[in-house]
Tab-separated table of C-alpha atoms and ligand atoms in Angstrom:
chain	number	residue	atom	x	y	z
A	1	MET	CA	-5.960	-7.500	-13.478
A	2	LEU	CA	-4.060	-4.371	-12.584
A	3	LYS	CA	-7.327	-2.838	-11.371
A	4	GLU	CA	-7.539	-5.391	-8.557
A	5	PHE	CA	-4.038	-4.441	-7.406
A	6	HIS	CA	-4.886	-0.743	-7.650
A	7	ASP	CA	-8.141	-1.145	-5.701
A	8	CYS	CA	-6.490	-3.242	-3.004
A	9	ALA	CA	-3.695	-0.654	-2.595
A	10	GLN	CA	-6.304	2.135	-2.450
A	11	GLU	CA	-8.317	0.338	0.233
A	12	MET	CA	-5.142	-0.176	2.242
A	13	MET	CA	-4.249	3.533	1.942
A	14	ASP	CA	-7.812	4.473	2.992
A	15	PHE	CA	-7.324	2.295	6.080
A	16	ILE	CA	-4.053	4.100	6.829
A	17	GLU	CA	-5.636	7.505	6.360
A	18	LYS	CA	-8.333	6.601	8.908
A	19	SER	CA	-5.635	5.303	11.287
A	20	PRO	CA	-3.431	8.226	12.379
A	21	THR	CA	-2.527	6.364	15.613
A	22	CYS	CA	-2.522	2.798	16.969
A	23	PHE	CA	-5.776	3.586	18.816
A	24	HIS	CA	-7.497	4.476	15.544
A	25	ALA	CA	-6.041	1.450	13.757
A	26	THR	CA	-7.449	-0.765	16.523
A	27	ALA	CA	-10.854	0.952	16.360
A	28	ASN	CA	-10.919	0.534	12.567
A	29	LEU	CA	-10.035	-3.158	12.837
A	30	LYS	CA	-12.853	-3.572	15.377
A	31	GLU	CA	-15.245	-1.945	12.955
A	32	MET	CA	-14.159	-4.294	10.135
A	33	LEU	CA	-14.600	-7.287	12.470
A	34	ASP	CA	-17.965	-6.118	13.853
A	35	LYS	CA	-19.285	-5.761	10.313
A	36	GLU	CA	-18.464	-9.428	9.674
A	37	GLY	CA	-20.148	-10.644	12.861
A	38	PHE	CA	-17.081	-11.169	15.057
A	39	LEU	CA	-17.919	-10.930	18.758
A	40	GLU	CA	-15.899	-8.837	21.183
A	41	LEU	CA	-14.529	-10.546	24.298
A	42	ARG	CA	-13.091	-8.668	27.259
A	43	GLU	CA	-10.046	-9.812	29.145
A	44	ALA	CA	-11.720	-8.952	32.463
A	45	GLN	CA	-14.716	-11.187	31.763
A	46	GLU	CA	-15.307	-14.905	31.359
A	47	TRP	CA	-15.077	-16.260	27.801
A	48	SER	CA	-17.299	-18.799	26.135
A	49	MET	CA	-17.080	-19.652	22.470
A	50	GLU	CA	-18.119	-22.177	19.872
A	51	GLY	CA	-16.836	-23.677	16.649
A	52	GLY	CA	-17.535	-21.812	13.427
A	53	LYS	CA	-17.511	-18.382	15.102
A	54	GLY	CA	-15.096	-15.460	15.228
A	55	TYR	CA	-14.047	-13.357	18.220
A	56	TYR	CA	-11.656	-10.588	19.127
A	57	VAL	CA	-10.107	-9.063	22.216
A	58	THR	CA	-8.169	-5.813	22.681
A	59	ARG	CA	-5.642	-4.703	25.264
A	60	ASN	CA	-5.119	-1.002	26.081
A	61	ASP	CA	-7.347	-0.205	23.048
A	62	SER	CA	-4.110	-0.298	21.051
A	63	SER	CA	-3.424	-4.027	20.464
A	64	LEU	CA	-5.944	-6.490	19.087
A	65	ILE	CA	-6.095	-10.252	18.700
A	66	ALA	CA	-8.895	-11.660	16.535
A	67	PHE	CA	-9.467	-15.370	16.039
A	68	ARG	CA	-11.841	-17.698	14.272
A	69	ILE	CA	-12.606	-21.212	15.480
A	70	PRO	CA	-13.169	-23.935	12.866
A	71	VAL	CA	-16.301	-26.085	13.056
A	72	LEU	CA	-14.216	-29.272	13.444
A	73	ALA	CA	-11.896	-29.885	16.409
A	74	PRO	CA	-8.926	-27.560	15.850
A	75	ALA	CA	-5.476	-29.000	15.047
A	76	GLY	CA	-3.497	-25.880	15.989
A	77	PHE	CA	-3.196	-22.135	15.446
A	78	HIS	CA	-2.392	-20.226	12.269
A	79	ILE	CA	-1.195	-16.860	13.508
A	80	ALA	CA	-0.394	-13.639	11.648
A	81	ALA	CA	1.386	-10.943	13.685
A	82	SER	CA	1.973	-7.321	12.716
A	83	HIS	CA	2.224	-3.948	14.460
A	84	CYS	CA	-0.030	-0.902	14.369
A	85	ASP	CA	2.228	1.774	15.886
A	86	SER	CA	4.486	4.043	13.818
A	87	PRO	CA	7.320	6.402	14.733
A	88	SER	CA	5.965	9.823	15.626
A	89	PHE	CA	6.165	12.604	18.200
A	90	LYS	CA	4.247	12.256	21.445
A	91	VAL	CA	2.702	15.445	22.815
A	92	LYS	CA	3.923	16.045	26.367
A	93	GLU	CA	1.726	17.052	29.286
A	94	SER	CA	1.241	20.882	29.498
A	95	PRO	CA	2.610	21.203	25.980
A	96	GLU	CA	2.172	24.902	25.219
A	97	MET	CA	5.308	27.032	24.975
A	98	VAL	CA	5.217	30.757	24.172
A	99	VAL	CA	8.086	32.175	22.111
A	100	GLU	CA	8.726	35.915	22.442
A	101	ASN	CA	5.048	36.558	23.277
A	102	ILE	CA	4.233	35.870	19.642
A	103	TYR	CA	4.439	32.232	18.692
A	104	LEU	CA	2.785	29.337	20.426
A	105	LYS	CA	4.494	25.983	19.959
A	106	LEU	CA	4.037	22.513	21.430
A	107	ASN	CA	6.454	20.528	23.534
A	108	THR	CA	6.845	17.000	22.168
A	109	GLU	CA	9.194	14.041	22.398
A	110	LYS	CA	10.151	11.259	20.029
A	111	TYR	CA	8.185	8.022	19.876
A	112	GLY	CA	10.366	5.509	18.034
A	113	GLY	CA	13.164	6.126	15.550
A	114	MET	CA	11.964	8.277	12.683
A	115	ILE	CA	13.993	10.020	9.971
A	116	LEU	CA	13.744	13.415	11.643
A	117	PRO	CA	14.195	15.831	8.698
A	118	THR	CA	11.211	14.297	6.879
A	119	TRP	CA	8.913	15.835	9.492
A	120	PHE	CA	9.853	19.404	8.541
A	121	ASP	CA	7.631	21.728	6.523
A	122	ARG	CA	4.549	19.592	6.166
A	123	ALA	CA	1.056	19.948	7.599
A	124	LEU	CA	0.647	17.955	10.801
A	125	SER	CA	-2.114	17.419	13.313
A	126	VAL	CA	-2.770	15.723	16.652
A	127	ALA	CA	-4.557	12.423	17.276
A	128	GLY	CA	-4.726	9.752	19.958
A	129	ARG	CA	-6.980	9.275	22.943
A	130	VAL	CA	-7.986	10.964	26.166
A	131	ALA	CA	-9.144	9.416	29.424
A	132	VAL	CA	-12.207	10.881	31.148
A	133	GLN	CA	-14.314	10.058	34.196
A	134	GLY	CA	-17.337	8.086	32.951
A	135	ALA	CA	-20.414	6.829	34.799
A	136	GLU	CA	-18.700	3.525	35.609
A	137	GLY	CA	-15.082	4.579	36.000
A	138	ILE	CA	-12.391	5.954	33.730
A	139	GLU	CA	-13.250	5.747	30.034
A	140	THR	CA	-11.326	6.652	26.909
A	141	ARG	CA	-12.315	8.682	23.859
A	142	LEU	CA	-10.606	8.716	20.501
A	143	VAL	CA	-9.308	12.076	19.320
A	144	ASN	CA	-8.409	13.249	15.846
A	145	ILE	CA	-8.170	16.985	15.214
A	146	ASP	CA	-9.045	16.750	11.546
A	147	GLN	CA	-7.362	19.921	10.371
A	148	ASP	CA	-3.937	21.124	9.183
A	149	LEU	CA	-2.986	22.264	12.675
A	150	LEU	CA	0.801	22.295	13.006
A	151	VAL	CA	4.051	22.677	11.118
A	152	ILE	CA	7.687	22.122	12.112
A	153	PRO	CA	9.475	24.819	10.070
A	154	SER	CA	13.044	24.123	8.976
A	155	VAL	CA	15.720	26.800	9.343
A	156	ALA	CA	16.362	28.671	6.070
A	157	ILE	CA	19.536	27.612	4.283
A	158	HIS	CA	20.786	31.228	4.474
A	159	LEU	CA	20.763	30.945	8.249
A	160	ASN	CA	22.223	27.455	8.295
A	161	ARG	CA	24.708	26.992	5.460
A	162	ASP	CA	25.474	23.488	6.754
A	163	ALA	CA	21.858	22.351	6.347
A	164	ASN	CA	22.824	19.832	3.653
A	165	LYS	CA	25.873	18.523	5.453
A	166	GLY	CA	24.209	16.140	7.865
A	167	THR	CA	23.388	18.606	10.643
A	168	GLU	CA	22.496	16.865	13.892
A	169	LEU	CA	18.940	17.605	15.008
A	170	ASN	CA	17.958	18.068	18.632
A	171	PRO	CA	14.352	16.959	19.284
A	172	GLN	CA	13.981	19.397	22.183
A	173	ILE	CA	15.049	22.352	20.012
A	174	ASP	CA	14.707	21.703	16.295
A	175	LEU	CA	11.523	19.668	16.087
A	176	LEU	CA	8.868	21.430	18.150
A	177	PRO	CA	5.780	22.200	16.042
A	178	LEU	CA	4.356	25.691	15.619
A	179	TYR	CA	0.737	25.792	16.847
A	180	GLY	CA	-0.457	29.392	16.745
A	181	ASP	CA	-0.009	33.088	17.144
A	182	CYS	CA	-0.746	34.354	20.645
A	183	ARG	CA	-0.941	38.067	19.924
A	184	GLU	CA	-4.047	40.160	20.618
A	185	GLY	CA	-6.692	39.652	17.930
A	186	TYR	CA	-5.996	35.979	17.334
A	187	LYS	CA	-8.399	33.416	18.676
A	188	LYS	CA	-6.863	31.681	21.652
A	189	ASP	CA	-7.955	28.081	21.940
A	190	ASN	CA	-5.349	26.043	23.715
A	191	LEU	CA	-4.602	22.496	22.678
A	192	LYS	CA	-6.590	21.031	25.557
A	193	ASN	CA	-9.739	22.842	24.410
A	194	ARG	CA	-9.180	21.700	20.835
A	195	VAL	CA	-8.612	18.128	21.957
A	196	ALA	CA	-11.703	18.228	24.203
A	197	LYS	CA	-13.818	19.491	21.323
A	198	ALA	CA	-12.514	16.714	19.042
A	199	ALA	CA	-13.210	14.137	21.754
A	200	GLY	CA	-16.703	15.472	22.488
A	201	VAL	CA	-15.970	16.216	26.147
A	202	GLU	CA	-15.368	19.280	28.308
A	203	PRO	CA	-11.699	20.264	28.786
A	204	GLU	CA	-11.933	19.828	32.568
A	205	GLU	CA	-13.157	16.236	32.106
A	206	ILE	CA	-9.842	15.178	30.570
A	207	LEU	CA	-7.780	13.331	33.168
A	208	GLY	CA	-5.168	11.734	30.922
A	209	GLN	CA	-3.957	11.762	27.327
A	210	ASP	CA	-1.941	9.769	24.787
A	211	LEU	CA	-1.611	12.233	21.914
A	212	PHE	CA	0.703	12.010	18.897
A	213	LEU	CA	1.533	14.141	15.883
A	214	TYR	CA	0.623	12.691	12.501
A	215	THR	CA	1.266	13.757	8.933
A	216	ARG	CA	-1.776	14.978	7.036
A	217	GLU	CA	-0.856	13.497	3.645
A	218	LYS	CA	-3.280	11.092	2.055
A	219	GLY	CA	-1.808	8.031	0.385
A	220	ARG	CA	-1.411	8.423	-3.389
A	221	PHE	CA	-0.113	6.644	-6.465
A	222	VAL	CA	3.111	7.828	-8.081
A	223	GLY	CA	5.296	6.750	-10.987
A	224	GLU	CA	5.035	6.880	-14.761
A	225	ASN	CA	2.369	4.189	-14.686
A	226	GLU	CA	1.371	4.603	-11.043
A	227	GLU	CA	3.624	1.693	-10.156
A	228	PHE	CA	4.262	2.997	-6.658
A	229	ILE	CA	2.360	4.243	-3.657
A	230	LEU	CA	3.349	7.048	-1.334
A	231	SER	CA	1.790	7.081	2.115
A	232	PRO	CA	2.553	7.661	5.788
A	233	ARG	CA	2.736	4.630	8.138
A	234	LEU	CA	3.135	1.887	5.508
A	235	ASP	CA	5.385	0.296	8.155
A	236	ASP	CA	3.460	-1.567	9.361
A	237	LEU	CA	-0.157	-0.733	8.569
A	238	GLN	CA	0.299	-2.203	5.087
A	239	CYS	CA	0.882	-5.635	6.678
A	240	VAL	CA	-1.822	-5.006	9.298
A	241	TYR	CA	-4.317	-4.366	6.524
A	242	ALA	CA	-3.181	-7.254	4.302
A	243	SER	CA	-3.308	-9.828	7.123
A	244	ALA	CA	-6.587	-8.522	8.586
A	245	ARG	CA	-8.317	-8.384	5.194
A	246	ALA	CA	-7.326	-11.986	4.431
A	247	PHE	CA	-8.206	-13.132	7.968
A	248	ILE	CA	-11.692	-11.618	7.806
A	249	ASP	CA	-12.367	-13.027	4.330
A	250	SER	CA	-11.217	-16.578	5.206
A	251	GLU	CA	-13.011	-19.534	6.750
A	252	PRO	CA	-10.645	-21.974	8.504
A	253	LYS	CA	-11.047	-25.759	8.105
A	254	LYS	CA	-8.716	-27.317	10.684
A	255	TYR	CA	-6.865	-24.474	12.381
A	256	ILE	CA	-7.830	-21.617	14.644
A	257	ASN	CA	-6.944	-18.550	12.620
A	258	VAL	CA	-5.415	-15.741	14.659
A	259	CYS	CA	-4.772	-12.166	13.554
A	260	ALA	CA	-2.598	-10.415	16.167
A	261	VAL	CA	-1.862	-6.710	15.835
A	262	PHE	CA	0.490	-5.281	18.435
A	263	ASP	CA	1.240	-1.780	19.644
A	264	ASN	CA	4.695	-0.536	20.697
A	265	GLU	CA	6.923	-2.411	18.206
A	266	GLU	CA	8.685	0.875	17.473
A	267	VAL	CA	9.777	1.218	21.097
A	268	GLY	CA	10.862	-2.378	21.681
A	269	SER	CA	7.505	-4.171	22.268
A	270	GLY	CA	8.060	-4.317	26.038
A	271	THR	CA	4.713	-2.887	27.210
A	272	LYS	CA	1.720	-4.786	28.609
A	273	GLN	CA	0.151	-4.736	25.148
A	274	GLY	CA	3.309	-5.163	23.021
A	275	ALA	CA	4.528	-8.354	21.340
A	276	ASP	CA	6.820	-8.933	24.356
A	277	SER	CA	3.819	-9.156	26.708
A	278	THR	CA	1.654	-12.131	27.671
A	279	PHE	CA	-1.205	-10.967	25.420
A	280	LEU	CA	-0.886	-13.686	22.749
A	281	GLU	CA	0.008	-16.371	25.276
A	282	ASP	CA	-2.899	-15.442	27.565
A	283	THR	CA	-5.302	-15.408	24.622
A	284	ILE	CA	-4.210	-18.861	23.448
A	285	TRP	CA	-4.626	-20.379	26.918
A	286	ARG	CA	-8.014	-18.739	27.352
A	287	ILE	CA	-9.198	-20.054	23.977
A	288	GLY	CA	-8.130	-23.539	25.128
A	289	GLU	CA	-9.989	-23.086	28.398
A	290	ALA	CA	-13.159	-21.796	26.742
A	291	LEU	CA	-13.124	-24.791	24.362
A	292	HIS	CA	-12.604	-27.150	27.352
A	293	LEU	CA	-9.266	-28.400	26.025
A	294	SER	CA	-6.719	-29.916	28.379
A	295	ARG	CA	-3.316	-28.315	28.903
A	296	SER	CA	-1.624	-31.082	26.934
A	297	THR	CA	-4.118	-30.670	24.089
A	298	VAL	CA	-3.279	-26.954	23.884
A	299	LEU	CA	0.447	-27.755	23.935
A	300	ARG	CA	-0.045	-30.338	21.177
A	301	MET	CA	-1.908	-27.693	19.189
A	302	VAL	CA	0.901	-25.163	19.748
A	303	ALA	CA	3.358	-27.757	18.418
A	304	GLU	CA	1.218	-27.979	15.263
A	305	SER	CA	0.994	-24.196	14.874
A	306	PHE	CA	2.634	-21.676	12.574
A	307	LEU	CA	3.200	-17.944	12.949
A	308	ILE	CA	3.814	-15.475	10.140
A	309	SER	CA	5.322	-12.291	11.530
A	310	ALA	CA	4.650	-9.595	8.936
A	311	ASP	CA	6.595	-6.352	9.192
A	312	ASN	CA	7.673	-4.346	6.174
A	313	ALA	CA	11.048	-5.013	4.542
A	314	HIS	CA	13.664	-2.774	2.905
A	315	GLY	CA	13.570	-2.875	-0.886
A	316	VAL	CA	16.732	-2.135	-2.888
A	317	HIS	CA	17.073	1.670	-3.000
A	318	PRO	CA	17.409	3.193	-6.495
A	319	ASN	CA	20.042	5.716	-5.311
A	320	HIS	CA	21.767	3.382	-2.898
A	321	PRO	CA	21.717	-0.136	-4.310
A	322	GLU	CA	24.957	-0.800	-2.410
A	323	LYS	CA	23.076	-0.679	0.914
A	324	SER	CA	21.422	-4.014	0.170
A	325	ASP	CA	22.910	-7.464	0.555
A	326	PRO	CA	24.783	-8.530	-2.627
A	327	THR	CA	22.567	-11.552	-3.306
A	328	ASN	CA	19.289	-11.041	-1.412
A	329	ARG	CA	17.743	-8.064	-3.110
A	330	PRO	CA	14.007	-7.446	-2.802
A	331	TYR	CA	12.353	-4.901	-5.092
A	332	LEU	CA	9.054	-3.035	-4.903
A	333	ASN	CA	6.298	-4.944	-6.736
A	334	GLY	CA	8.356	-8.119	-6.422
A	335	GLY	CA	6.061	-9.795	-3.893
A	336	ILE	CA	6.396	-11.141	-0.349
A	337	VAL	CA	9.844	-10.729	1.228
A	338	ILE	CA	11.090	-13.595	3.435
A	339	LYS	CA	13.633	-12.253	5.947
A	340	PHE	CA	16.687	-14.208	7.084
A	341	HIS	CA	19.210	-13.449	9.796
A	342	GLY	CA	22.102	-15.647	10.894
A	343	SER	CA	21.888	-14.571	14.549
A	344	GLN	CA	18.099	-15.055	14.457
A	345	SER	CA	16.917	-11.448	14.721
A	346	TYR	CA	14.422	-12.899	12.249
A	347	ALA	CA	12.741	-16.147	13.208
A	348	THR	CA	12.954	-17.705	9.736
A	349	ASP	CA	14.692	-21.074	9.332
A	350	ALA	CA	14.810	-23.656	6.548
A	351	LEU	CA	11.490	-25.238	7.499
A	352	SER	CA	9.550	-22.029	7.999
A	353	ALA	CA	10.994	-20.526	4.787
A	354	ALA	CA	9.943	-23.656	2.909
A	355	ARG	CA	6.472	-23.405	4.368
A	356	MET	CA	6.171	-19.718	3.397
A	357	ARG	CA	7.450	-20.415	-0.114
A	358	SER	CA	4.874	-23.144	-0.585
A	359	ILE	CA	2.118	-20.794	0.644
A	360	CYS	CA	3.242	-18.184	-1.913
A	361	GLN	CA	3.407	-20.820	-4.649
A	362	GLU	CA	-0.111	-21.965	-3.935
A	363	ALA	CA	-1.306	-18.337	-3.890
A	364	GLY	CA	0.449	-17.579	-7.195
A	365	VAL	CA	2.355	-14.801	-5.428
A	366	PRO	CA	6.036	-14.079	-6.155
A	367	CYS	CA	8.387	-14.122	-3.215
A	368	GLN	CA	11.876	-12.741	-2.659
A	369	THR	CA	14.441	-12.831	0.102
A	370	TYR	CA	16.029	-10.270	2.423
A	371	ALA	CA	19.159	-10.443	4.526
A	372	ASN	CA	21.107	-7.549	5.994
A	373	ARG	CA	24.501	-6.844	4.481
A	374	SER	CA	26.872	-8.662	6.840
A	375	ASP	CA	28.350	-5.286	7.878
A	376	ILE	CA	25.000	-3.556	8.603
A	377	ARG	CA	23.117	-4.303	11.814
A	378	GLY	CA	19.563	-3.879	10.448
A	379	GLY	CA	16.347	-3.642	12.451
A	380	SER	CA	14.432	-5.993	14.685
A	381	THR	CA	10.830	-7.086	14.460
A	382	LEU	CA	8.046	-9.088	16.114
A	383	GLY	CA	8.665	-12.715	15.161
A	384	ASN	CA	11.146	-13.926	17.727
A	385	ILE	CA	9.725	-11.614	20.416
A	386	SER	CA	6.292	-13.223	20.241
A	387	THR	CA	7.736	-16.732	19.863
A	388	SER	CA	9.633	-16.236	23.123
A	389	HIS	CA	6.164	-16.290	24.741
A	390	VAL	CA	4.386	-18.753	22.454
A	391	SER	CA	7.063	-20.984	20.984
A	392	VAL	CA	5.738	-21.912	17.559
A	393	ALA	CA	7.382	-22.436	14.197
A	394	SER	CA	7.579	-19.000	12.595
A	395	VAL	CA	8.714	-17.030	9.612
A	396	ASP	CA	9.500	-13.323	9.353
A	397	ILE	CA	8.198	-11.699	6.212
A	398	GLY	CA	7.384	-8.194	5.010
A	399	LEU	CA	6.166	-6.229	2.042
A	400	PRO	CA	8.996	-4.360	0.306
A	401	GLN	CA	9.209	-0.607	0.795
A	402	LEU	CA	11.603	2.338	0.632
A	403	ALA	CA	12.199	5.158	3.119
A	404	MET	CA	11.116	3.162	6.170
A	405	HIS	CA	10.411	5.508	9.120
A	406	SER	CA	10.183	8.575	6.891
A	407	ALA	CA	7.081	10.697	7.527
A	408	VAL	CA	5.900	9.457	4.098
A	409	GLU	CA	7.079	6.085	2.785
A	410	THR	CA	7.139	4.477	-0.671
A	411	ALA	CA	5.968	0.987	-1.644
A	412	GLY	CA	4.800	-0.905	-4.754
A	413	ILE	CA	1.247	-0.960	-6.093
A	414	MET	CA	1.233	-4.788	-6.422
A	415	ASP	CA	2.473	-5.935	-3.045
A	416	THR	CA	-0.547	-5.293	-0.803
A	417	LYS	CA	-2.666	-7.691	-2.861
A	418	TYR	CA	0.178	-10.197	-2.959
A	419	GLY	CA	0.128	-10.053	0.831
A	420	VAL	CA	-3.658	-10.514	1.009
A	421	ASP	CA	-3.517	-13.463	-1.428
A	422	ALA	CA	-0.733	-15.237	0.479
A	423	PHE	CA	-2.505	-14.756	3.830
A	424	LYS	CA	-5.733	-16.114	2.302
A	425	VAL	CA	-3.964	-19.374	1.456
A	426	PHE	CA	-2.520	-19.504	4.984
A	427	PHE	CA	-5.918	-18.895	6.583
A	428	LYS	CA	-7.952	-21.395	4.552
A	429	ALA	CA	-6.327	-24.525	6.025
B	501	ZN	ZN1	7.818	-2.216	11.380
């Protein structure tokens, strides 16, 4: 049995490794969907669809909504929501900076709220997308410079005796990555040339870029019995993978299954493709229109719908158990975490928690609960942002992990498959 958990965790980590940015995650999801016969729709074109088939649509190449229509008249929507962006550093325009005519470094800025010191002293590279002039207008190309390209060196402890005393880090000074040596005799290929080569275009063709740093570590198993996994971007690609895998492998009976994966959660979701956009709402109305359903039929369906917002949760920390709530204490390998918040930063209520618990029961998956300590603010997530646009009953869940927003995060070997199994029960109705 353990092999199934191991294999599922490995597949998830392979997905993460292939997905250094939200653009790659979206492209990889498209590939998984294409392989299973899902048809791509474009927002700028008319949609037609039929029962028994699956479709998907992307926005900005960085958010994706896939859905599958049942053969029978649909009763409502079963929606899973997760996010495909992760905290990182965005490469600025004209990024090269020369230091003392010797070092070449890159100018970057923060994307989201990462634990800054974890980015020191590890191999990094650059990935994202570039925009070029194509035959029929501006087109984009994915970029991944697949090489150990950069490092952000820390300052030696001898030069900074306070290094272990919570030194404040300045992203404009302390966190710029070293890119090369610009002295005579070293090959000089600026970042633009490298990016162009990786994108398969000429440097002068590049008219725009969204480029990010990413950590080069592959996901791996750790622990005496490989009980844990260590990987970049578990928040939230672990939930993206678990929900997408279950979605693709499931055939709905009465509901339209929806797998929504949003960009920009780490910066507040307020972009045209984030959870706080009209993307989900627009897609639901357009599905209704393509199926020739009246407005009141769609609204009746929305009233019958359920949304599971899946974004990773904080497990109890082995060195800081006091950081967790005294009575709601999720652990790695303990199964699905249902998140509660009195002021409704999480969308869970009694009914949606009950519904999620019964899904887990039916799936044979353990579930646990999370609440912030009453004196710790905690994070926010997707659930009540997307339900402010499409107001459906919803629950906030996550898979338990440690070190959220570290360059490399820790989770349990069991929980990815628990997530897949629970989503399969959700998506078979
Ligand atoms: Zn997250």
